[in-house]
mmCIF file of C-alpha atoms in Angstrom:
data_model
loop_
_atom_site.group_PDB
_atom_site.id
_atom_site.type_symbol
_atom_site.label_atom_id
_atom_site.label_comp_id
_atom_site.label_asym_id
_atom_site.label_seq_id
_atom_site.Cartn_x
_atom_site.Cartn_y
_atom_site.Cartn_z
ATOM 1 C CA MET A 484 -0.038 0.176 -0.078
ATOM 2 C CA ASP A 485 0.991 3.455 -0.831
ATOM 3 C CA VAL A 486 1.999 5.465 2.349
ATOM 4 C CA SER A 487 2.999 8.761 0.815
ATOM 5 C CA ASN A 488 -0.475 10.155 2.196
ATOM 6 C CA VAL A 489 -0.199 8.751 5.743
ATOM 7 C CA LEU A 490 0.838 11.280 7.922
ATOM 8 C CA GLY A 491 3.428 11.171 11.038
ATOM 9 C CA ASN A 492 6.539 10.765 12.318
ATOM 10 C CA ALA A 493 7.165 7.194 12.220
ATOM 11 C CA PRO A 494 9.247 6.208 9.151
ATOM 12 C CA ARG A 495 8.121 5.015 6.142
ATOM 13 C CA HIS A 496 8.604 1.066 6.869
ATOM 14 C CA VAL A 497 6.539 1.395 10.373
ATOM 15 C CA LYS A 498 3.618 3.206 8.072
ATOM 16 C CA GLN A 499 3.696 0.167 5.538
ATOM 17 C CA ILE A 500 3.434 -2.371 8.380
ATOM 18 C CA ILE A 501 0.377 -0.740 10.196
ATOM 19 C CA SER A 502 -1.526 -0.339 6.221
ATOM 20 C CA GLY A 503 -0.866 -3.835 5.466
ATOM 21 C CA PRO A 504 -4.384 -5.298 5.624
ATOM 22 C CA TYR A 505 -5.017 -8.725 7.179
ATOM 23 C CA SER A 506 -5.091 -11.272 4.335
ATOM 24 C CA TYR A 507 -8.335 -13.245 3.693
ATOM 25 C CA PRO A 508 -8.058 -16.768 1.798
ATOM 26 C CA ALA A 509 -9.897 -15.773 -1.778
ATOM 27 C CA GLY A 510 -13.544 -16.484 -1.801
ATOM 28 C CA THR A 511 -13.520 -15.234 1.827
ATOM 29 C CA ILE A 512 -17.006 -13.570 2.567
ATOM 30 C CA GLY A 513 -18.511 -12.076 5.491
ATOM 31 C CA PHE A 514 -18.418 -8.702 7.069
ATOM 32 C CA ALA A 515 -15.205 -8.302 8.562
ATOM 33 C CA LYS A 516 -13.582 -8.945 4.801
ATOM 34 C CA ASP A 517 -16.016 -6.156 3.960
ATOM 35 C CA VAL A 518 -15.265 -3.811 6.795
ATOM 36 C CA GLY A 519 -11.679 -4.229 7.413
ATOM 37 C CA SER A 520 -11.189 -3.389 3.835
ATOM 38 C CA ARG A 521 -12.871 0.290 4.275
ATOM 39 C CA LEU A 522 -10.281 1.308 7.091
ATOM 40 C CA SER A 523 -7.879 3.864 5.890
ATOM 41 C CA LEU A 524 -4.939 4.403 7.709
ATOM 42 C CA SER A 525 -4.691 8.537 7.792
ATOM 43 C CA GLU A 526 -1.574 9.023 10.608
ATOM 44 C CA VAL A 527 1.475 6.955 12.467
ATOM 45 C CA SER A 528 3.795 8.776 15.018
ATOM 46 C CA ILE A 529 6.013 7.862 17.564
ATOM 47 C CA THR A 530 5.569 9.864 20.391
ATOM 48 C CA ASP A 531 8.536 8.789 22.516
ATOM 49 C CA GLU A 532 11.118 7.178 21.024
ATOM 50 C CA GLU A 533 12.383 5.382 23.989
ATOM 51 C CA GLU A 534 9.766 3.923 25.181
ATOM 52 C CA PHE A 535 8.643 3.429 21.270
ATOM 53 C CA GLU A 536 5.279 4.754 21.934
ATOM 54 C CA LEU A 537 2.836 4.978 18.872
ATOM 55 C CA ILE A 538 -0.161 5.971 18.089
ATOM 56 C CA ALA A 539 -1.403 4.867 14.616
ATOM 57 C CA ILE A 540 -4.847 6.303 13.512
ATOM 58 C CA PHE A 541 -8.001 4.534 10.669
ATOM 59 C CA GLU A 542 -11.074 6.480 9.600
ATOM 60 C CA LEU A 543 -13.999 4.586 8.497
ATOM 61 C CA ASP A 544 -17.658 5.547 7.679
ATOM 62 C CA VAL A 545 -20.209 3.925 8.969
ATOM 63 C CA LYS A 546 -21.895 1.534 6.383
ATOM 64 C CA GLU A 547 -24.644 -0.923 6.666
ATOM 65 C CA ASP A 548 -22.845 -3.895 7.364
ATOM 66 C CA MET A 549 -21.912 -2.348 10.406
ATOM 67 C CA LEU A 550 -25.391 -1.616 12.109
ATOM 68 C CA ASN A 551 -27.384 -3.140 14.676
ATOM 69 C CA MET A 552 -31.031 -3.777 14.184
ATOM 70 C CA ASP A 553 -31.827 -0.691 16.381
ATOM 71 C CA SER A 554 -29.371 0.747 12.924
ATOM 72 C CA HIS A 555 -26.274 1.479 15.287
ATOM 73 C CA VAL A 556 -23.219 0.125 15.078
ATOM 74 C CA HIS A 557 -23.003 -3.456 16.330
ATOM 75 C CA GLY A 558 -21.273 -4.123 19.167
ATOM 76 C CA GLY A 559 -19.723 -7.159 17.425
ATOM 77 C CA CYS A 560 -18.372 -4.553 14.722
ATOM 78 C CA PHE A 561 -16.850 -2.605 17.464
ATOM 79 C CA MET A 562 -15.247 -5.617 18.557
ATOM 80 C CA LEU A 563 -13.672 -6.493 15.339
ATOM 81 C CA LEU A 564 -12.280 -2.755 14.452
ATOM 82 C CA ILE A 565 -10.707 -3.053 17.782
ATOM 83 C CA ASP A 566 -8.914 -6.383 17.008
ATOM 84 C CA TYR A 567 -8.275 -5.239 13.841
ATOM 85 C CA CYS A 568 -6.971 -1.665 15.053
ATOM 86 C CA THR A 569 -5.200 -2.705 17.615
ATOM 87 C CA ALA A 570 -3.456 -5.860 16.221
ATOM 88 C CA MET A 571 -1.936 -3.510 13.321
ATOM 89 C CA ALA A 572 -0.498 -1.214 16.024
ATOM 90 C CA ILE A 573 0.584 -3.561 17.702
ATOM 91 C CA GLN A 574 2.668 -5.320 14.297
ATOM 92 C CA PRO A 575 6.006 -2.181 14.931
ATOM 93 C CA HIS A 576 6.319 -3.792 18.785
ATOM 94 C CA ILE A 577 6.360 -7.441 17.611
ATOM 95 C CA LEU A 578 8.399 -6.744 14.224
ATOM 96 C CA ALA A 579 11.175 -4.798 16.525
ATOM 97 C CA ALA A 580 11.122 -7.670 19.201
ATOM 98 C CA THR A 581 11.441 -10.464 16.824
ATOM 99 C CA GLY A 582 13.102 -8.802 14.179
ATOM 100 C CA SER A 583 10.109 -10.578 11.895
ATOM 101 C CA PRO A 584 6.349 -9.692 11.445
ATOM 102 C CA ALA A 585 4.806 -12.649 14.105
ATOM 103 C CA PRO A 586 1.595 -13.797 14.896
ATOM 104 C CA ALA A 587 0.065 -12.936 18.514
ATOM 105 C CA VAL A 588 -2.324 -14.082 20.528
ATOM 106 C CA SER A 589 -4.985 -12.336 21.948
ATOM 107 C CA GLN A 590 -5.357 -12.875 26.083
ATOM 108 C CA THR A 591 -8.005 -9.919 26.623
ATOM 109 C CA LEU A 592 -10.183 -7.791 24.287
ATOM 110 C CA SER A 593 -12.662 -5.012 25.675
ATOM 111 C CA ALA A 594 -14.966 -2.836 24.757
ATOM 112 C CA VAL A 595 -17.076 0.437 26.549
ATOM 113 C CA HIS A 596 -19.792 1.656 24.761
ATOM 114 C CA HIS A 597 -20.397 5.199 25.535
ATOM 115 C CA TYR A 598 -22.918 6.595 22.824
ATOM 116 C CA PRO A 599 -24.493 5.246 19.496
ATOM 117 C CA ALA A 600 -22.644 6.012 16.134
ATOM 118 C CA GLY A 601 -25.244 5.369 12.636
ATOM 119 C CA LEU A 602 -25.338 5.118 9.367
ATOM 120 C CA GLY A 603 -23.067 7.413 7.286
ATOM 121 C CA GLU A 604 -21.075 8.756 10.659
ATOM 122 C CA ARG A 605 -17.321 9.067 9.907
ATOM 123 C CA LEU A 606 -15.361 7.623 12.569
ATOM 124 C CA ARG A 607 -11.406 8.040 13.610
ATOM 125 C CA ILE A 608 -10.426 4.885 15.099
ATOM 126 C CA ILE A 609 -7.091 6.539 17.237
ATOM 127 C CA CYS A 610 -5.171 3.539 18.767
ATOM 128 C CA ARG A 611 -2.102 3.540 20.941
ATOM 129 C CA SER A 612 0.302 0.905 21.932
ATOM 130 C CA GLY A 613 3.864 0.971 23.661
ATOM 131 C CA ARG A 614 6.834 -1.134 24.634
ATOM 132 C CA PRO A 615 5.980 -4.770 25.156
ATOM 133 C CA VAL A 616 6.555 -6.084 28.676
ATOM 134 C CA ASN A 617 7.863 -9.680 29.409
ATOM 135 C CA GLY A 618 6.244 -10.568 26.088
ATOM 136 C CA ILE A 619 2.607 -8.865 26.567
ATOM 137 C CA TYR A 620 1.804 -6.364 24.131
ATOM 138 C CA THR A 621 -1.011 -3.250 24.701
ATOM 139 C CA ALA A 622 -3.017 -1.373 22.730
ATOM 140 C CA GLN A 623 -6.017 0.902 23.444
ATOM 141 C CA ALA A 624 -8.432 2.146 20.533
ATOM 142 C CA GLU A 625 -10.652 4.978 21.152
ATOM 143 C CA PHE A 626 -13.814 5.293 18.314
ATOM 144 C CA TRP A 627 -14.343 9.034 17.608
ATOM 145 C CA SER A 628 -17.374 10.519 15.589
ATOM 146 C CA VAL A 629 -16.235 12.920 13.551
ATOM 147 C CA ASP A 630 -19.501 14.343 12.883
ATOM 148 C CA HIS A 631 -20.480 14.718 16.868
ATOM 149 C CA HIS A 632 -17.086 15.156 18.007
ATOM 150 C CA ARG A 633 -17.430 12.816 20.697
ATOM 151 C CA VAL A 634 -16.134 9.381 21.975
ATOM 152 C CA VAL A 635 -18.538 6.509 21.228
ATOM 153 C CA ALA A 636 -16.420 3.691 22.143
ATOM 154 C CA THR A 637 -13.154 2.517 23.617
ATOM 155 C CA GLY A 638 -11.667 -0.725 23.595
ATOM 156 C CA THR A 639 -8.081 -2.750 25.255
ATOM 157 C CA HIS A 640 -6.422 -5.574 23.585
ATOM 158 C CA VAL A 641 -3.527 -7.705 24.966
ATOM 159 C CA ASN A 642 -1.412 -9.450 23.263
ATOM 160 C CA MET A 643 1.844 -11.891 23.899
ATOM 161 C CA LYS A 644 3.611 -14.521 21.392
ATOM 162 C CA PRO A 645 2.055 -17.895 20.811
ATOM 163 C CA SER A 646 4.074 -20.681 23.080
ATOM 164 C CA ARG A 647 5.554 -23.023 20.347
ATOM 165 C CA ARG A 648 4.170 -26.739 20.115
ATOM 166 C CA ASN A 649 7.412 -27.903 21.982
ATOM 167 C CA ASP A 650 7.431 -25.497 24.605
ATOM 168 C CA ALA A 651 5.020 -26.598 27.246
ATOM 169 C CA LYS A 652 1.988 -29.342 27.499
ATOM 170 C CA SER A 653 -1.166 -28.670 28.675
ATOM 171 C CA LYS A 654 -1.526 -29.370 32.302
ATOM 172 C CA MET A 655 -5.317 -30.272 31.965
#
């Protein structure tokens, strides 16, 4: 993806890591692929060089496939976006720690809904991530309604490196 229009002080390679959409197998259908493909990365900044604190800002217009029966963004759609956007904001930290992009396993994913967001609203998703601690990666997301100038939802995502098959056997 071309990141020449992405604002912020992060190096180009960091912007490219974050801009890379998740890949879906050919023929995949469903709202996750459709919603995720409409995300637009607008800014990536490193706010603290020493701690490698990063802010990634995405934007998205609310479409019908994101709505619940009350015509507001469905809670499940917010969870998808929290997962998707924060995972992308965590990837540069994984790359810095391991030397290559790598999968991470979600430990927790949580959301708080503050106000409803409806059809046609423009959402600005501000994700913050920081240096991992003991292999644990965390990121927070704030969903701002550009139209109403308020936070509509917030979320937190905690990830870790997956264990290798030979690392440990289940004790269950």
